[in-house]
Amino acid sequence: MDYIEPHAHMVSRTTADYEAMALAGCRAICEPAFWAGFDRSSPEGFRDYYRQLTDYEPKRAAKFGIPHFCWLCINPKEAEDAGFAREVMALIPEFLDAPTVLGIGEIGLNKNTRNELAIFEEHVQLALDRDLAILIHTPHLEDKLKGTRLTLDALANFSALDRNRVIIDHVEEHTVDLVLDAGYWAGMTLYPESKCTPNRAIDILETHEGGRLWLNSACDWGVSDPLAVVRCGLEMRKRKYPPEAIEKVLLENPKRFLGQCPNFKLG
Amino acid sequence: MPSKQDILDLHFMGARCQLIDLAAFLDRVERHPGDADFRFEALKKAIPLLLEERPDRARAVLDALSDHSTEPAPKATFQGAFGAPRA
């Protein structure tokens, strides 16, 4: 089944995962910058990470015929120290002209704090200054609803923002309407416990106009599945979705959003 | 579009398993010594939502397990989340 994995943290995954994704029909992988499971001790640690995202991972993916793209930022979990975050942000422009960079992401909130919000807004301004698309993380579990509302309130202050070039990720049943009604794209993340299961994601597709929704695995160092998107496609098949409806969600929708990024090309 | 029968054929056994697992979890917590915390109370409070006649029970459960405050927090005291708001 042909599909795009629009949100995967491949720096945390094995080369065997690349092979499995290629075998499953993956046509492109997009990797947002994220929290590595621990706080980095210096901004220079991020310089190495950005090199890994813009140079090393595309080469690793290319061995399996999969184009690899990335989004750059400092993630919200490490943005609570605003001084540190601004030092890291100062490094980002030197990587933005790399040929596989899609935009700024995954920015957003984690514990919904004032400092996280300030750094989030500075990232949005950076994206606007460079005319880049934006990928936004929403917080975990009990913090998601509040964080989504704060995120939308903050974005509303950027009058120049093209909402069609912003995707707000990790939506669930209680946040998807907030995001879609405000005119943004929404991502559904397929996780075994937190976020959406495949069947809940299909339920959301069934109860919403699906033109601005995509699916992702957000596979990383935690309990997650790099084949979650294609497994969801299989569940759609079990639920009698025709092949073209499955292809729309797994391939065409992400292609339409990502096609707005000049560097994106499908393999 | 699949019928109700189709959905039952596909998902009844999974739902049955999850329901029994939830019941066993409630028994397990109550059987063990010590005090439960806000997470257990929040979960028990959300369970009656399953029996309400409404089309959005999943959303209602998520709402019940969410922080409904509106002001940004002054600072983060930890990085994780619990799955239910502190009362």
mmCIF file of C-alpha atoms in Angstrom:
data_model
loop_
_atom_site.group_PDB
_atom_site.id
_atom_site.type_symbol
_atom_site.label_atom_id
_atom_site.label_comp_id
_atom_site.label_asym_id
_atom_site.label_seq_id
_atom_site.Cartn_x
_atom_site.Cartn_y
_atom_site.Cartn_z
ATOM 1 C CA MET A 1 0.000 0.000 0.000
ATOM 2 C CA ASP A 2 1.608 3.309 -1.067
ATOM 3 C CA TYR A 3 1.770 5.838 1.777
ATOM 4 C CA ILE A 4 3.662 8.798 3.208
ATOM 5 C CA GLU A 5 4.924 8.752 6.786
ATOM 6 C CA PRO A 6 4.593 12.477 7.561
ATOM 7 C CA HIS A 7 5.868 12.333 11.154
ATOM 8 C CA ALA A 8 8.544 9.854 12.254
ATOM 9 C CA HIS A 9 11.589 10.243 14.483
ATOM 10 C CA MET A 10 13.919 7.996 12.539
ATOM 11 C CA VAL A 11 17.022 9.056 14.497
ATOM 12 C CA SER A 12 15.583 6.769 17.205
ATOM 13 C CA ARG A 13 14.838 3.854 14.899
ATOM 14 C CA THR A 14 16.893 1.036 13.452
ATOM 15 C CA THR A 15 17.914 0.582 9.827
ATOM 16 C CA ALA A 16 15.669 -2.503 9.815
ATOM 17 C CA ASP A 17 12.726 -0.128 10.346
ATOM 18 C CA TYR A 18 13.666 1.734 7.163
ATOM 19 C CA GLU A 19 13.668 -1.583 5.343
ATOM 20 C CA ALA A 20 10.275 -2.588 6.776
ATOM 21 C CA MET A 21 8.785 0.782 5.813
ATOM 22 C CA ALA A 22 10.153 0.485 2.278
ATOM 23 C CA LEU A 23 8.683 -3.018 1.980
ATOM 24 C CA ALA A 24 5.324 -1.723 3.243
ATOM 25 C CA GLY A 25 5.139 0.921 0.492
ATOM 26 C CA CYS A 26 6.480 4.061 2.167
ATOM 27 C CA ARG A 27 7.139 6.735 -0.475
ATOM 28 C CA ALA A 28 8.511 9.502 1.794
ATOM 29 C CA ILE A 29 9.418 10.073 5.442
ATOM 30 C CA CYS A 30 9.218 13.465 7.177
ATOM 31 C CA GLU A 31 11.020 13.907 10.488
ATOM 32 C CA PRO A 32 10.285 16.822 12.828
ATOM 33 C CA ALA A 33 12.932 17.879 15.345
ATOM 34 C CA PHE A 34 11.974 16.608 18.808
ATOM 35 C CA TRP A 35 13.006 15.777 22.376
ATOM 36 C CA ALA A 36 15.527 12.947 22.402
ATOM 37 C CA GLY A 37 14.220 11.470 25.662
ATOM 38 C CA PHE A 38 16.666 13.535 27.698
ATOM 39 C CA ASP A 39 17.597 17.235 27.856
ATOM 40 C CA ARG A 40 20.671 18.134 25.819
ATOM 41 C CA SER A 41 23.381 19.822 27.838
ATOM 42 C CA SER A 42 24.406 22.504 25.354
ATOM 43 C CA PRO A 43 23.227 24.238 22.175
ATOM 44 C CA GLU A 44 26.062 22.475 20.348
ATOM 45 C CA GLY A 45 24.236 19.214 20.965
ATOM 46 C CA PHE A 46 21.484 20.591 18.750
ATOM 47 C CA ARG A 47 23.953 21.527 16.031
ATOM 48 C CA ASP A 48 24.910 17.842 15.810
ATOM 49 C CA TYR A 49 21.242 16.860 15.865
ATOM 50 C CA TYR A 50 20.400 19.238 12.999
ATOM 51 C CA ARG A 51 23.336 17.779 11.013
ATOM 52 C CA GLN A 52 21.919 14.339 11.669
ATOM 53 C CA LEU A 53 18.467 15.433 10.435
ATOM 54 C CA THR A 54 19.650 17.297 7.332
ATOM 55 C CA ASP A 55 22.580 15.128 6.252
ATOM 56 C CA TYR A 56 22.829 11.687 7.850
ATOM 57 C CA GLU A 57 19.189 10.503 7.915
ATOM 58 C CA PRO A 58 18.491 11.382 4.247
ATOM 59 C CA LYS A 59 21.459 9.182 3.295
ATOM 60 C CA ARG A 60 20.283 6.333 5.534
ATOM 61 C CA ALA A 61 16.765 6.497 4.060
ATOM 62 C CA ALA A 62 18.096 6.728 0.493
ATOM 63 C CA LYS A 63 19.643 3.272 0.857
ATOM 64 C CA PHE A 64 16.054 1.971 0.814
ATOM 65 C CA GLY A 65 14.839 4.314 -1.905
ATOM 66 C CA ILE A 66 12.879 6.519 0.477
ATOM 67 C CA PRO A 67 13.238 10.322 0.336
ATOM 68 C CA HIS A 68 13.740 11.757 3.831
ATOM 69 C CA PHE A 69 12.725 15.309 4.805
ATOM 70 C CA CYS A 70 12.861 17.205 8.092
ATOM 71 C CA TRP A 71 11.405 20.064 10.097
ATOM 72 C CA LEU A 72 13.660 22.122 12.393
ATOM 73 C CA CYS A 73 13.109 23.765 15.785
ATOM 74 C CA ILE A 74 13.802 23.367 19.475
ATOM 75 C CA ASN A 75 11.028 21.199 20.867
ATOM 76 C CA PRO A 76 8.745 22.483 23.663
ATOM 77 C CA LYS A 77 10.116 20.109 26.318
ATOM 78 C CA GLU A 78 13.485 21.859 26.100
ATOM 79 C CA ALA A 79 11.971 25.325 25.636
ATOM 80 C CA GLU A 80 11.165 25.962 29.284
ATOM 81 C CA ASP A 81 14.628 27.519 29.715
ATOM 82 C CA ALA A 82 13.965 30.398 27.313
ATOM 83 C CA GLY A 83 17.579 31.618 27.294
ATOM 84 C CA PHE A 84 18.836 28.182 26.304
ATOM 85 C CA ALA A 85 16.079 27.849 23.706
ATOM 86 C CA ARG A 86 17.038 31.166 22.081
ATOM 87 C CA GLU A 87 20.676 30.068 21.846
ATOM 88 C CA VAL A 88 19.514 26.929 20.046
ATOM 89 C CA MET A 89 17.167 28.901 17.799
ATOM 90 C CA ALA A 90 20.092 31.058 16.718
ATOM 91 C CA LEU A 91 21.595 27.927 15.107
ATOM 92 C CA ILE A 92 18.533 27.064 13.033
ATOM 93 C CA PRO A 93 18.924 29.572 10.154
ATOM 94 C CA GLU A 94 22.234 28.044 9.081
ATOM 95 C CA PHE A 95 20.378 24.759 8.358
ATOM 96 C CA LEU A 96 17.200 26.135 6.762
ATOM 97 C CA ASP A 97 18.647 26.174 3.250
ATOM 98 C CA ALA A 98 19.446 22.454 3.315
ATOM 99 C CA PRO A 99 17.663 20.753 0.383
ATOM 100 C CA THR A 100 15.466 18.487 2.525
ATOM 101 C CA VAL A 101 14.139 21.010 5.062
ATOM 102 C CA LEU A 102 10.346 21.430 4.903
ATOM 103 C CA GLY A 103 9.749 24.082 7.535
ATOM 104 C CA ILE A 104 9.620 24.793 11.275
ATOM 105 C CA GLY A 105 8.488 21.989 13.601
ATOM 106 C CA GLU A 106 7.476 20.328 15.743
ATOM 107 C CA ILE A 107 6.984 23.438 17.817
ATOM 108 C CA GLY A 108 4.259 23.971 20.393
ATOM 109 C CA LEU A 109 3.579 23.437 24.054
ATOM 110 C CA ASN A 110 4.306 20.665 26.546
ATOM 111 C CA LYS A 111 3.238 21.794 30.025
ATOM 112 C CA ASN A 112 1.456 24.905 28.730
ATOM 113 C CA THR A 113 3.813 27.396 30.365
ATOM 114 C CA ARG A 114 4.516 31.048 29.657
ATOM 115 C CA ASN A 115 8.076 30.335 28.512
ATOM 116 C CA GLU A 116 6.968 27.542 26.177
ATOM 117 C CA LEU A 117 4.391 29.918 24.712
ATOM 118 C CA ALA A 118 6.990 32.676 24.176
ATOM 119 C CA ILE A 119 9.383 30.329 22.368
ATOM 120 C CA PHE A 120 6.505 28.909 20.322
ATOM 121 C CA GLU A 121 5.575 32.410 19.139
ATOM 122 C CA GLU A 122 9.196 33.163 18.244
ATOM 123 C CA HIS A 123 9.286 30.019 16.096
ATOM 124 C CA VAL A 124 6.074 31.063 14.324
ATOM 125 C CA GLN A 125 7.655 34.431 13.582
ATOM 126 C CA LEU A 126 10.772 32.707 12.229
ATOM 127 C CA ALA A 127 8.581 30.623 9.905
ATOM 128 C CA LEU A 128 6.773 33.733 8.720
ATOM 129 C CA ASP A 129 10.036 35.606 8.163
ATOM 130 C CA ARG A 130 11.335 32.727 6.026
ATOM 131 C CA ASP A 131 7.994 31.897 4.374
ATOM 132 C CA LEU A 132 8.046 28.331 5.726
ATOM 133 C CA ALA A 133 5.309 25.840 6.611
ATOM 134 C CA ILE A 134 4.776 24.943 10.273
ATOM 135 C CA LEU A 135 4.209 21.633 12.075
ATOM 136 C CA ILE A 136 2.818 21.981 15.604
ATOM 137 C CA HIS A 137 2.921 19.444 18.433
ATOM 138 C CA THR A 138 0.056 19.443 20.940
ATOM 139 C CA PRO A 139 0.665 18.345 24.537
ATOM 140 C CA HIS A 140 0.136 14.925 26.019
ATOM 141 C CA LEU A 141 -2.889 13.470 27.784
ATOM 142 C CA GLU A 142 -4.550 15.822 30.287
ATOM 143 C CA ASP A 143 -2.602 18.799 28.935
ATOM 144 C CA LYS A 144 -3.746 18.436 25.312
ATOM 145 C CA LEU A 145 -7.066 20.293 25.444
ATOM 146 C CA LYS A 146 -5.685 23.332 27.250
ATOM 147 C CA GLY A 147 -2.525 23.327 25.119
ATOM 148 C CA THR A 148 -4.515 23.173 21.893
ATOM 149 C CA ARG A 149 -6.641 26.128 22.973
ATOM 150 C CA LEU A 150 -3.573 28.177 23.993
ATOM 151 C CA THR A 151 -1.880 27.297 20.704
ATOM 152 C CA LEU A 152 -4.874 28.408 18.645
ATOM 153 C CA ASP A 153 -5.182 31.634 20.654
ATOM 154 C CA ALA A 154 -1.505 32.392 20.051
ATOM 155 C CA LEU A 155 -1.717 31.645 16.323
ATOM 156 C CA ALA A 156 -4.731 33.951 15.985
ATOM 157 C CA ASN A 157 -2.411 36.884 16.759
ATOM 158 C CA PHE A 158 -0.388 36.229 13.578
ATOM 159 C CA SER A 159 -2.571 37.861 10.952
ATOM 160 C CA ALA A 160 -0.104 37.097 8.126
ATOM 161 C CA LEU A 161 -0.224 33.350 8.769
ATOM 162 C CA ASP A 162 -1.565 31.149 5.956
ATOM 163 C CA ARG A 163 -3.535 28.567 7.956
ATOM 164 C CA ASN A 164 -3.451 26.147 5.051
ATOM 165 C CA ARG A 165 0.336 25.831 5.569
ATOM 166 C CA VAL A 166 0.066 24.944 9.267
ATOM 167 C CA ILE A 167 -0.603 21.432 10.580
ATOM 168 C CA ILE A 168 -1.515 20.900 14.214
ATOM 169 C CA ASP A 169 -0.596 17.382 15.175
ATOM 170 C CA HIS A 170 -1.654 14.709 17.662
ATOM 171 C CA VAL A 171 -5.338 15.700 17.614
ATOM 172 C CA GLU A 172 -7.879 13.418 19.260
ATOM 173 C CA GLU A 173 -11.668 13.437 19.481
ATOM 174 C CA HIS A 174 -11.741 16.399 21.894
ATOM 175 C CA THR A 175 -9.398 18.644 19.885
ATOM 176 C CA VAL A 176 -9.921 17.827 16.210
ATOM 177 C CA ASP A 177 -12.895 20.178 15.777
ATOM 178 C CA LEU A 178 -11.036 23.075 17.413
ATOM 179 C CA VAL A 179 -8.222 22.702 14.878
ATOM 180 C CA LEU A 180 -10.255 22.064 11.721
ATOM 181 C CA ASP A 181 -12.844 24.735 12.509
ATOM 182 C CA ALA A 182 -10.030 27.300 12.793
ATOM 183 C CA GLY A 183 -8.897 26.421 9.257
ATOM 184 C CA TYR A 184 -5.700 24.475 10.009
ATOM 185 C CA TRP A 185 -4.687 20.986 8.956
ATOM 186 C CA ALA A 186 -4.834 18.295 11.656
ATOM 187 C CA GLY A 187 -2.621 15.244 12.205
ATOM 188 C CA MET A 188 -3.718 12.066 13.983
ATOM 189 C CA THR A 189 -0.953 10.096 15.666
ATOM 190 C CA LEU A 190 -1.349 6.335 15.988
ATOM 191 C CA TYR A 191 0.024 5.108 19.311
ATOM 192 C CA PRO A 192 -0.688 1.900 21.195
ATOM 193 C CA GLU A 193 -1.810 3.673 24.396
ATOM 194 C CA SER A 194 -1.748 7.448 24.314
ATOM 195 C CA LYS A 195 -3.097 9.465 21.346
ATOM 196 C CA CYS A 196 -5.233 7.579 18.716
ATOM 197 C CA THR A 197 -5.621 3.905 17.990
ATOM 198 C CA PRO A 198 -6.113 3.066 14.307
ATOM 199 C CA ASN A 199 -9.843 2.466 14.749
ATOM 200 C CA ARG A 200 -10.386 5.712 16.660
ATOM 201 C CA ALA A 201 -8.558 7.569 13.896
ATOM 202 C CA ILE A 202 -10.845 5.945 11.314
ATOM 203 C CA ASP A 203 -13.855 6.953 13.444
ATOM 204 C CA ILE A 204 -12.622 10.565 13.324
ATOM 205 C CA LEU A 205 -12.259 10.294 9.559
ATOM 206 C CA GLU A 206 -15.815 8.958 9.335
ATOM 207 C CA THR A 207 -17.270 11.828 11.332
ATOM 208 C CA HIS A 208 -15.320 14.700 9.757
ATOM 209 C CA GLU A 209 -14.732 16.099 6.315
ATOM 210 C CA GLY A 210 -11.341 14.476 5.784
ATOM 211 C CA GLY A 211 -9.691 16.867 3.372
ATOM 212 C CA ARG A 212 -7.312 18.361 5.942
ATOM 213 C CA LEU A 213 -6.452 15.278 8.002
ATOM 214 C CA TRP A 214 -3.409 13.025 7.878
ATOM 215 C CA LEU A 215 -2.187 9.984 9.792
ATOM 216 C CA ASN A 216 1.267 9.450 11.258
ATOM 217 C CA SER A 217 3.095 7.018 13.500
ATOM 218 C CA ALA A 218 5.314 9.575 15.282
ATOM 219 C CA CYS A 219 7.511 6.529 15.915
ATOM 220 C CA ASP A 220 10.377 7.374 18.246
ATOM 221 C CA TRP A 221 12.352 5.891 21.153
ATOM 222 C CA GLY A 222 9.153 5.044 23.081
ATOM 223 C CA VAL A 223 6.498 2.382 22.577
ATOM 224 C CA SER A 224 5.477 3.154 18.998
ATOM 225 C CA ASP A 225 5.143 1.437 15.639
ATOM 226 C CA PRO A 226 6.894 2.646 12.473
ATOM 227 C CA LEU A 227 4.282 0.738 10.432
ATOM 228 C CA ALA A 228 1.288 2.267 12.223
ATOM 229 C CA VAL A 229 0.101 4.256 9.198
ATOM 230 C CA VAL A 230 -0.021 1.281 6.901
ATOM 231 C CA ARG A 231 -1.621 -0.837 9.654
ATOM 232 C CA CYS A 232 -4.340 1.812 9.856
ATOM 233 C CA GLY A 233 -4.744 1.435 6.105
ATOM 234 C CA LEU A 234 -5.289 -2.280 6.678
ATOM 235 C CA GLU A 235 -7.956 -1.528 9.315
ATOM 236 C CA MET A 236 -9.651 0.783 6.785
ATOM 237 C CA ARG A 237 -9.653 -2.086 4.307
ATOM 238 C CA LYS A 238 -11.273 -4.355 6.948
ATOM 239 C CA ARG A 239 -13.910 -1.651 7.417
ATOM 240 C CA LYS A 240 -14.693 -1.810 3.693
ATOM 241 C CA TYR A 241 -13.121 1.457 2.624
ATOM 242 C CA PRO A 242 -12.467 1.428 -1.132
ATOM 243 C CA PRO A 243 -8.821 1.631 -2.224
ATOM 244 C CA GLU A 244 -9.167 5.243 -3.408
ATOM 245 C CA ALA A 245 -10.461 6.365 0.015
ATOM 246 C CA ILE A 246 -7.504 4.706 1.722
ATOM 247 C CA GLU A 247 -5.061 6.244 -0.743
ATOM 248 C CA LYS A 248 -6.573 9.683 -0.158
ATOM 249 C CA VAL A 249 -5.767 9.585 3.554
ATOM 250 C CA LEU A 250 -2.462 7.697 3.449
ATOM 251 C CA LEU A 251 -0.951 9.333 0.375
ATOM 252 C CA GLU A 252 -2.890 12.145 -1.277
ATOM 253 C CA ASN A 253 -3.690 14.277 1.785
ATOM 254 C CA PRO A 254 -0.105 14.415 3.088
ATOM 255 C CA LYS A 255 1.127 14.947 -0.470
ATOM 256 C CA ARG A 256 -1.217 17.937 -0.831
ATOM 257 C CA PHE A 257 -0.045 19.567 2.414
ATOM 258 C CA LEU A 258 3.630 18.768 1.959
ATOM 259 C CA GLY A 259 3.488 19.823 -1.692
ATOM 260 C CA GLN A 260 3.291 23.379 -0.390
ATOM 261 C CA CYS A 261 6.909 22.984 0.803
ATOM 262 C CA PRO A 262 9.230 23.679 -2.160
ATOM 263 C CA ASN A 263 11.723 20.976 -1.130
ATOM 264 C CA PHE A 264 9.170 18.135 -0.941
ATOM 265 C CA LYS A 265 9.360 15.571 -3.724
ATOM 266 C CA LEU A 266 7.785 12.134 -3.655
ATOM 267 C CA GLY A 267 9.951 9.049 -4.249
ATOM 268 C CA MET B 1 -20.103 1.376 4.630
ATOM 269 C CA PRO B 2 -20.131 -1.596 7.035
ATOM 270 C CA SER B 3 -23.332 -2.436 8.929
ATOM 271 C CA LYS B 4 -23.694 -2.681 12.698
ATOM 272 C CA GLN B 5 -23.334 -6.455 12.287
ATOM 273 C CA ASP B 6 -20.061 -5.957 10.395
ATOM 274 C CA ILE B 7 -18.705 -3.665 13.136
ATOM 275 C CA LEU B 8 -19.723 -6.164 15.809
ATOM 276 C CA ASP B 9 -18.048 -8.967 13.894
ATOM 277 C CA LEU B 10 -14.877 -6.907 13.626
ATOM 278 C CA HIS B 11 -14.656 -5.322 17.071
ATOM 279 C CA PHE B 12 -16.903 -7.026 19.623
ATOM 280 C CA MET B 13 -14.235 -9.409 20.925
ATOM 281 C CA GLY B 14 -11.722 -6.587 21.281
ATOM 282 C CA ALA B 15 -14.214 -4.392 23.139
ATOM 283 C CA ARG B 16 -15.234 -7.317 25.371
ATOM 284 C CA CYS B 17 -11.585 -7.923 26.238
ATOM 285 C CA GLN B 18 -11.001 -4.227 27.038
ATOM 286 C CA LEU B 19 -14.111 -4.061 29.213
ATOM 287 C CA ILE B 20 -13.092 -7.099 31.263
ATOM 288 C CA ASP B 21 -9.562 -5.700 31.542
ATOM 289 C CA LEU B 22 -10.959 -2.419 32.896
ATOM 290 C CA ALA B 23 -13.097 -4.309 35.425
ATOM 291 C CA ALA B 24 -10.076 -6.336 36.515
ATOM 292 C CA PHE B 25 -8.018 -3.134 36.853
ATOM 293 C CA LEU B 26 -10.635 -1.617 39.194
ATOM 294 C CA ASP B 27 -10.630 -4.840 41.265
ATOM 295 C CA ARG B 28 -6.813 -4.898 41.309
ATOM 296 C CA VAL B 29 -6.420 -1.344 42.574
ATOM 297 C CA GLU B 30 -9.058 -1.843 45.266
ATOM 298 C CA ARG B 31 -7.545 -5.159 46.369
ATOM 299 C CA HIS B 32 -4.086 -3.745 46.973
ATOM 300 C CA PRO B 33 -3.058 -1.812 50.093
ATOM 301 C CA GLY B 34 -2.509 1.940 50.319
ATOM 302 C CA ASP B 35 -4.420 4.877 48.893
ATOM 303 C CA ALA B 36 -5.370 5.386 45.272
ATOM 304 C CA ASP B 37 -4.777 8.866 43.832
ATOM 305 C CA PHE B 38 -6.572 11.391 41.634
ATOM 306 C CA ARG B 39 -6.101 9.223 38.524
ATOM 307 C CA PHE B 40 -8.273 6.428 39.903
ATOM 308 C CA GLU B 41 -11.025 8.820 40.914
ATOM 309 C CA ALA B 42 -10.930 10.537 37.514
ATOM 310 C CA LEU B 43 -11.228 7.189 35.731
ATOM 311 C CA LYS B 44 -14.177 6.065 37.869
ATOM 312 C CA LYS B 45 -15.887 9.411 37.257
ATOM 313 C CA ALA B 46 -15.551 8.960 33.499
ATOM 314 C CA ILE B 47 -16.969 5.424 33.362
ATOM 315 C CA PRO B 48 -20.675 6.419 33.573
ATOM 316 C CA LEU B 49 -20.165 8.466 30.396
ATOM 317 C CA LEU B 50 -20.008 5.164 28.507
ATOM 318 C CA LEU B 51 -23.689 4.547 29.171
ATOM 319 C CA GLU B 52 -24.927 7.972 28.099
ATOM 320 C CA GLU B 53 -26.962 8.069 24.893
ATOM 321 C CA ARG B 54 -24.745 10.351 22.810
ATOM 322 C CA PRO B 55 -22.681 10.040 19.629
ATOM 323 C CA ASP B 56 -19.406 11.333 21.130
ATOM 324 C CA ARG B 57 -18.589 9.191 24.168
ATOM 325 C CA ALA B 58 -14.868 9.056 23.333
ATOM 326 C CA ARG B 59 -14.732 12.837 23.245
ATOM 327 C CA ALA B 60 -16.648 13.049 26.533
ATOM 328 C CA VAL B 61 -14.179 10.696 28.243
ATOM 329 C CA LEU B 62 -11.218 12.705 26.923
ATOM 330 C CA ASP B 63 -12.858 15.927 28.118
ATOM 331 C CA ALA B 64 -13.381 14.380 31.547
ATOM 332 C CA LEU B 65 -9.688 13.441 31.716
ATOM 333 C CA SER B 66 -8.466 16.913 30.650
ATOM 334 C CA ASP B 67 -7.182 19.983 32.449
ATOM 335 C CA HIS B 68 -9.822 22.679 31.909
ATOM 336 C CA SER B 69 -7.851 25.635 33.279
ATOM 337 C CA THR B 70 -7.210 28.422 30.792
ATOM 338 C CA GLU B 71 -4.202 30.463 31.970
ATOM 339 C CA PRO B 72 -0.637 29.459 30.982
ATOM 340 C CA ALA B 73 1.278 27.851 33.864
ATOM 341 C CA PRO B 74 3.969 30.057 35.421
ATOM 342 C CA LYS B 75 6.586 27.331 34.901
ATOM 343 C CA ALA B 76 6.990 23.611 34.254
ATOM 344 C CA THR B 77 7.803 21.623 37.355
ATOM 345 C CA PHE B 78 8.196 18.367 35.422
ATOM 346 C CA GLN B 79 8.017 17.288 31.778
ATOM 347 C CA GLY B 80 5.549 14.382 31.724
ATOM 348 C CA ALA B 81 1.798 13.921 32.067
ATOM 349 C CA PHE B 82 -0.405 11.633 34.196
ATOM 350 C CA GLY B 83 -3.435 10.979 32.006
ATOM 351 C CA ALA B 84 -5.857 12.782 34.346
ATOM 352 C CA PRO B 85 -5.889 16.280 35.810
ATOM 353 C CA ARG B 86 -5.002 16.780 39.452
ATOM 354 C CA ALA B 87 -8.217 17.631 41.283
#
